[in-house]
Every structure is written in structure tokens, then in C-alpha cells.
XYZ file of C-alpha atoms in Angstrom:
277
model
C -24.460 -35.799 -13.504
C -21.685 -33.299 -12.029
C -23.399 -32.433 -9.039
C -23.468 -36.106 -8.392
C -20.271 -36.936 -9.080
C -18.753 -34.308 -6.880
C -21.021 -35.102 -3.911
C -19.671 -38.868 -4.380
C -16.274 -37.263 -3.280
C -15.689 -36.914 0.123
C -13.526 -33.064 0.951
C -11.920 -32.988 4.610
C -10.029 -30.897 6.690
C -7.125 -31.910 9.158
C -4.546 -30.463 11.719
C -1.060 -32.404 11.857
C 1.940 -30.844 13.402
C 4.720 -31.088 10.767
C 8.104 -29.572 11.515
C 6.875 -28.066 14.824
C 4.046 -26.055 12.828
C 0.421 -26.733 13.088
C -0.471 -27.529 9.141
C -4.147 -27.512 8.005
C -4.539 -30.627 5.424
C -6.987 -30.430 2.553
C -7.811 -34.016 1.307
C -10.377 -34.781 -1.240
C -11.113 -38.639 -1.989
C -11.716 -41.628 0.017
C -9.180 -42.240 2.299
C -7.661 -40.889 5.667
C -4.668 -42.154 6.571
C -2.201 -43.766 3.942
C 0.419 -44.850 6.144
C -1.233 -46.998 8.364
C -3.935 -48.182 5.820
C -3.251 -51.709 4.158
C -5.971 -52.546 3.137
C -6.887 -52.743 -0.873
C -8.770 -49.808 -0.968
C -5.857 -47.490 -0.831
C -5.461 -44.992 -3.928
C -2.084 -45.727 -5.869
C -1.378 -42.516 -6.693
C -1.124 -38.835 -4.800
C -1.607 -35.657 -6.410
C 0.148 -32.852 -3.986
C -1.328 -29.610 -4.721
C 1.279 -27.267 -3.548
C -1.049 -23.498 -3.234
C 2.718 -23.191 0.603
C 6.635 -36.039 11.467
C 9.652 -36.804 13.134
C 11.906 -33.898 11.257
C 13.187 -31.531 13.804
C 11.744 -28.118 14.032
C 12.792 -25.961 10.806
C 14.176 -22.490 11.467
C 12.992 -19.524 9.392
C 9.739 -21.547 8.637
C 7.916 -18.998 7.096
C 10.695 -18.549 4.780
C 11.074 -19.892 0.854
C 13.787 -22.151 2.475
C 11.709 -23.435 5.211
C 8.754 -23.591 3.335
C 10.675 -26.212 0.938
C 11.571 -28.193 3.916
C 8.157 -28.104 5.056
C 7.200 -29.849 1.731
C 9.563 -32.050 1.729
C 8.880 -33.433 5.709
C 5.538 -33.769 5.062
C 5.696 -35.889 1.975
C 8.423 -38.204 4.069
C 6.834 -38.612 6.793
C 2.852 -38.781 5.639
C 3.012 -40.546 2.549
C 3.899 -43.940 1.664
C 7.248 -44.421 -0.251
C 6.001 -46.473 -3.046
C 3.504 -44.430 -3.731
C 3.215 -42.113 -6.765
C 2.803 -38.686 -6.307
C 1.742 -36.136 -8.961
C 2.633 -32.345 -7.935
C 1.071 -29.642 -8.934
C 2.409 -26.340 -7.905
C 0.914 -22.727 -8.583
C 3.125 -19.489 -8.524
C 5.814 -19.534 -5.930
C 3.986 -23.206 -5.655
C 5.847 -24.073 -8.918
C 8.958 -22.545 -7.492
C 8.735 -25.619 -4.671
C 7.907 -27.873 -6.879
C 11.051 -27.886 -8.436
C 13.062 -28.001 -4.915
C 10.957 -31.173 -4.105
C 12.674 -32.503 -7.460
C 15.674 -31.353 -6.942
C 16.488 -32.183 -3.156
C 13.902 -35.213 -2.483
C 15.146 -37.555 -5.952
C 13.830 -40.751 -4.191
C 10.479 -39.514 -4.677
C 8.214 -41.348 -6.909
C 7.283 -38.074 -8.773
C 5.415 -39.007 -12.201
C 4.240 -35.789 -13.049
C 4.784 -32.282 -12.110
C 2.612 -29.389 -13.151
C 3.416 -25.618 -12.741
C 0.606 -23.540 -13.334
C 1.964 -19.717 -13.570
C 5.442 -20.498 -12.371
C 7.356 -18.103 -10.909
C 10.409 -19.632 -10.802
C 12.763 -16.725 -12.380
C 13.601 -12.787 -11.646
C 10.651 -12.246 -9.767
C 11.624 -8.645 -8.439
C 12.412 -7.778 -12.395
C 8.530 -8.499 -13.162
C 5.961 -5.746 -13.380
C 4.436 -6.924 -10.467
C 7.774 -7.493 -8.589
C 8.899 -4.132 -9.394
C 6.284 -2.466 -7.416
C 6.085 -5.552 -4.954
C 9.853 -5.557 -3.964
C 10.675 -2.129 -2.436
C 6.610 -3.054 -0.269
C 7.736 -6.302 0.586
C 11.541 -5.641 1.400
C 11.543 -2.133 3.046
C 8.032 -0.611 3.701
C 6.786 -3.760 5.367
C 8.018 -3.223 8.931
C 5.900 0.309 8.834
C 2.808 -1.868 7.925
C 3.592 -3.911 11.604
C 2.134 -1.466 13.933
C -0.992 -0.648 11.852
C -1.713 -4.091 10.944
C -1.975 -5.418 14.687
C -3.523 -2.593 15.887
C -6.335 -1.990 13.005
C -7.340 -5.590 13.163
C -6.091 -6.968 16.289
C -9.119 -5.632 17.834
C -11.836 -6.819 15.895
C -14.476 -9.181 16.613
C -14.387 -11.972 14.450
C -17.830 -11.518 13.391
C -16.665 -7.643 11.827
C -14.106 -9.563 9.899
C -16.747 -11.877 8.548
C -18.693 -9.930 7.241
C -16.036 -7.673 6.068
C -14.584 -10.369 3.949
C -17.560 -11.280 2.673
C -18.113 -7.940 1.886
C -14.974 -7.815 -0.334
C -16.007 -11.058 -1.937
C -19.119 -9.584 -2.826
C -17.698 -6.929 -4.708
C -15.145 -8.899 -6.378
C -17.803 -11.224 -7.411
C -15.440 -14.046 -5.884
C -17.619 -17.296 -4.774
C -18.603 -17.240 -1.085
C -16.500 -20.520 -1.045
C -13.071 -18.763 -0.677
C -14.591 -17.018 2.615
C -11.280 -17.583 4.776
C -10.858 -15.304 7.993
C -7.034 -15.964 7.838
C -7.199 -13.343 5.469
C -7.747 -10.352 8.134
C -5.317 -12.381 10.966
C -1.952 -9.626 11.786
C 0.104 -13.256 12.248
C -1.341 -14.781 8.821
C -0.131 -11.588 6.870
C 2.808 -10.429 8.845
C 3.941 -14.086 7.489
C 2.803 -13.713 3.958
C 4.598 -10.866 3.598
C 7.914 -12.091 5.079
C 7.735 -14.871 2.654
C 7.353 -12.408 -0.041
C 10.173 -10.645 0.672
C 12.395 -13.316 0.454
C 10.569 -14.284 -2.833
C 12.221 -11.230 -4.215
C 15.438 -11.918 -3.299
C 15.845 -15.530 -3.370
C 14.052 -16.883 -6.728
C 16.309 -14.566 -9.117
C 18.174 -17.420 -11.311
C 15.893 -19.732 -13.397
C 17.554 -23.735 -11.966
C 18.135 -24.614 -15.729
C 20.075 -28.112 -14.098
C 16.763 -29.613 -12.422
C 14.875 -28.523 -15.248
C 16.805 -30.241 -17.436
C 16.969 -33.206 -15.373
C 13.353 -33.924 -14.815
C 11.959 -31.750 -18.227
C 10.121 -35.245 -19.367
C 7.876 -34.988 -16.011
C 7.230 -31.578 -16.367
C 4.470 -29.219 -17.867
C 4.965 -25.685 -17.800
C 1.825 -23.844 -18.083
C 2.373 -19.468 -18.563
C -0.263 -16.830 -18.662
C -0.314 -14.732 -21.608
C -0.574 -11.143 -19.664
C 0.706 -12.488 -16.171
C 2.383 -9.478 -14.580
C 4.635 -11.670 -12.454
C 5.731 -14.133 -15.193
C 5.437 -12.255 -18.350
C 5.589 -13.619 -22.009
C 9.231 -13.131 -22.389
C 9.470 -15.340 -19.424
C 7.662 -17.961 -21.402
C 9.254 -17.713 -24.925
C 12.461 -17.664 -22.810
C 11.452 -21.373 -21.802
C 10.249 -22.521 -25.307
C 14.178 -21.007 -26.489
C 15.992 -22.876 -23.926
C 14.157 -26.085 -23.444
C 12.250 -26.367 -27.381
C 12.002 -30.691 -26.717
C 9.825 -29.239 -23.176
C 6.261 -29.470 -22.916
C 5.683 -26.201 -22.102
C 2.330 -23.980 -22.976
C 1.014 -20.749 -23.341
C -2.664 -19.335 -21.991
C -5.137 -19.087 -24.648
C -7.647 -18.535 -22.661
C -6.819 -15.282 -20.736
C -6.782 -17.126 -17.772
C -5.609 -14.556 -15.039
C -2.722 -15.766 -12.302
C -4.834 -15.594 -10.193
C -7.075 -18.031 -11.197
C -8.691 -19.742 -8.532
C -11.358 -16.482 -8.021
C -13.107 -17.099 -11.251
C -11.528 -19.723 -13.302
C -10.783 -23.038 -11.247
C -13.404 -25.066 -12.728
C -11.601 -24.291 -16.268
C -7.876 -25.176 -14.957
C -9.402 -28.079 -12.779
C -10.502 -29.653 -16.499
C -7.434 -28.728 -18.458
C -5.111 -30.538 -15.570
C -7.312 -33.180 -15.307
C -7.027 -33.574 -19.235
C -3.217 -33.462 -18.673
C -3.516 -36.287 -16.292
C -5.464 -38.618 -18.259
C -2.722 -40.890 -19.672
C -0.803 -40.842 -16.357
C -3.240 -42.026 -15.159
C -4.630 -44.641 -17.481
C -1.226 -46.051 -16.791
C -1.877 -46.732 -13.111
């Protein structure tokens, strides 16, 4: 009965130029384009999974501040106004997910879900700790090596040495993606995770606030970039929130192994938003 279900929903893949940048587009049900489609088919509700048009081109794209903007221009510009939007945001996802709130307040958000939200004192994490001094200082010596290690490669060598990783990881062959081994994809990643370091220190207690009803917070229970105290932190300051701890030892990283169980738990979530609809 799953198999069938899921092969009764279409998956596609677009290109649209948002804010000057090419953006690849991941859509998953039955429709195409919701601006210009009237007709009665079209869904009534939007749920923007944040993973990272006639606005201008941002500067600093690649940056936490650009990145928000991104966000922001597409929803403006490629979804309907009236139309609901759930947003889900993962990580630094989360951390966007609350600018959307707090800058974009015409937005028909319903619900917002941050799954492993680091949204606080990232650098003062165990993980930021040792990622903040790689990220901030040693990067620029990683540069040189980076274009000129895998520059060079044929893209079949980087196939098959992704896969190879994969393998060994015991990751699904789905999350094959040869972006991984690009010098531009990662020279970018890390940029943006530099300024991660710097830039989401102070928890935004005044958006919280504002939008807490709309809002599930959802912490690991050993995540090494939002730890515990993170979380009982949260449950201190906002008790009335609805805001949840892992009891499933669900890494941060969870879409490797453990998307099918979040994918249920958030659609569980979801169900009386959407019976409401």
C-alpha cells in the first residue's frame, strides 16, 4: 500500500533564477506552477521545506543574510499570496525560518517546524567549538587544495567516489549528489558557515514570542550543535511553547538514516492543520 501511494506522487526538479542565482526547485505533488494556475485543482496549502522573481540581485548571497533574502524573494514572487504556507526548517534551516517570520509578517504562515534548530550560540556548541576556528580562519588554506585536488577530476571519478563514501556510510544511494565534490559548491558552504558562527549568537526571544503558537521546536537529545541545555533553556523561557525533546536518538543529521521516521512524526504534527484546510 506504501509503495503505491508514493508512486501516486509525482517528485520534480526545476531551475528558476531567483535573485540573480540559478535555484534548483524540489516539488513533490501535483502541480507546476501556482501562480498562473486557476484552475480548481490547485493545492491550498504549501509546505516550504527550508534544507538553504523580480527582486534585484542580493549581495553576499551565499551569506546567512542573503540566504534569508533568498527565502523570502522566492516565496514573494513564486507563491500565491493567499495561500498557506507551512515551513519547515532543519538546522541553520530553522534559523531562516524564523527571519521569514520575523521580516515577511504578511505571510500566511500556519505552521512552522524546526527540526534541530540552531538558532542560538552556535560557535559555543561542541561542534561549533571545533567548527569555528575551520570555518573562520583555516578555510582560505583549504582554497588552493580544494580546486586543485578536485578541479581536475572527471566527473565519472567523483561518481563513483561518492558512491563509494555512501557505501561505507551505509547512506541510501538516493542522496548520490555530485555537488558534493564541486570546489564552488563547498568553497560556498563553508563561507556560509563561517558567518553561521558569527552571526546566529543571540537566541531572537521577540519573534519567538510573537509567533510561539505557530511554532514547534523539535531538539535532539545528544545533538553536538544544539545540546540539551539548549533545549531545557527553551522549555525555561517559553514553558506555554510546544517545544520537544528526541526520544528516539534521532541524530542531526537525520536525513542519512532516519527520514522516513521524521517524515511520519511531522506528518503526525500536521494532521490537524491540515484537517482544518
Amino acid at each position: 500500500m506504501d509503495s503505491e501511494i508514493k508512486e501516486e506522487i509525482p517528485v520534480h526538479e526545476e531551475f528558476i533564477l531567483c535573485c540573480g542565482v540559478e535555484t534548483q526547485v524540489l516539488k513533490c505533488g501535483p502541480w507546476t506552477d501556482l501562480i498562473n494556475n486557476q484552475s480548481g485543482t490547485r493545492p491550498k496549502l504549501l509546505i516550504f521545506i527550508i534544507p538553504d522573481p523580480n527582486a534585484e540581485e542580493i549581495k553576499d548571497i551565499y551569506g546567512v543574510r542573503g540566504q534569508v533574502e533568498h527565502k523570502l524573494a522566492f516565496l514573494r514572487t513564486q507563491v500565491p499570496k493567499e495561500m498557506k504556507l507551512v515551513v519547515i526548517g532543519h538546522s541553520i534551516g530553522s534559523y531562516f525560518s524564523l527571519e521569514i517570520l520575523k521580516h515577511a509578517p504578511e505571510l500566511p504562515v500556519i505552521r512552522s517546524i524546526l527540526l534541530f534548530p540552531t538558532i542560538e550560540r552556535m560557535s559555543e556548541s561542541p561542534k561549533g567549538r571545533f567548527a569555528t576556528p575551520l570555518l573562520c580562519w583555516l578555510r582560505y588554506a583549504l582554497y588552493v587544495p580544494c580546486y586543485l585536488l578536485l578541479k581536475p577530476w572527471p566527473e565519472k571519478i567523483k561518481f563513483l567516489a561518492i558512491r563509494m563514501v555512501l557505501q561505507m556510510m551505509d547512506i541510501p544511494r538516493e542522496f548520490l549528489c555530485m555537488n558534493m565534490l564541486e570546489p564552488f559548491c563547498l568553497v560556498n558552504a563553508a563561507y556560509l558557515g563561517s558567518q553561521e558562527m558569527r552571526e546566529v549568537v543571540k537566541r531572537d526571544d521577540e519573534t519567538i514570542k510573537e509567533h510561539l503558537p505557530k511554532l514547534i521546536f523539535y531538539y535532539g537529545a545528544t545533538d553536538s550543535w544544539c545540546p540539551k541545555e539548549y533545549y531545557d533553556d527553551m522549555k525555561k523561557d517559553f514553558p506555554e511553547g510546544d517545544i520537544r525533546l528526541c526520544e528516539k536518538k534521532i541524530p542531526h543529521a537525520f536525513v542519512m538514516s532516519f527520514f522516513q521516521e521524521m517524515a511520519d512524526m511531522v506528518a503526525d504534527w500536521l494532521k490537524d492543520d491540515l484537517s482544518k484546510m
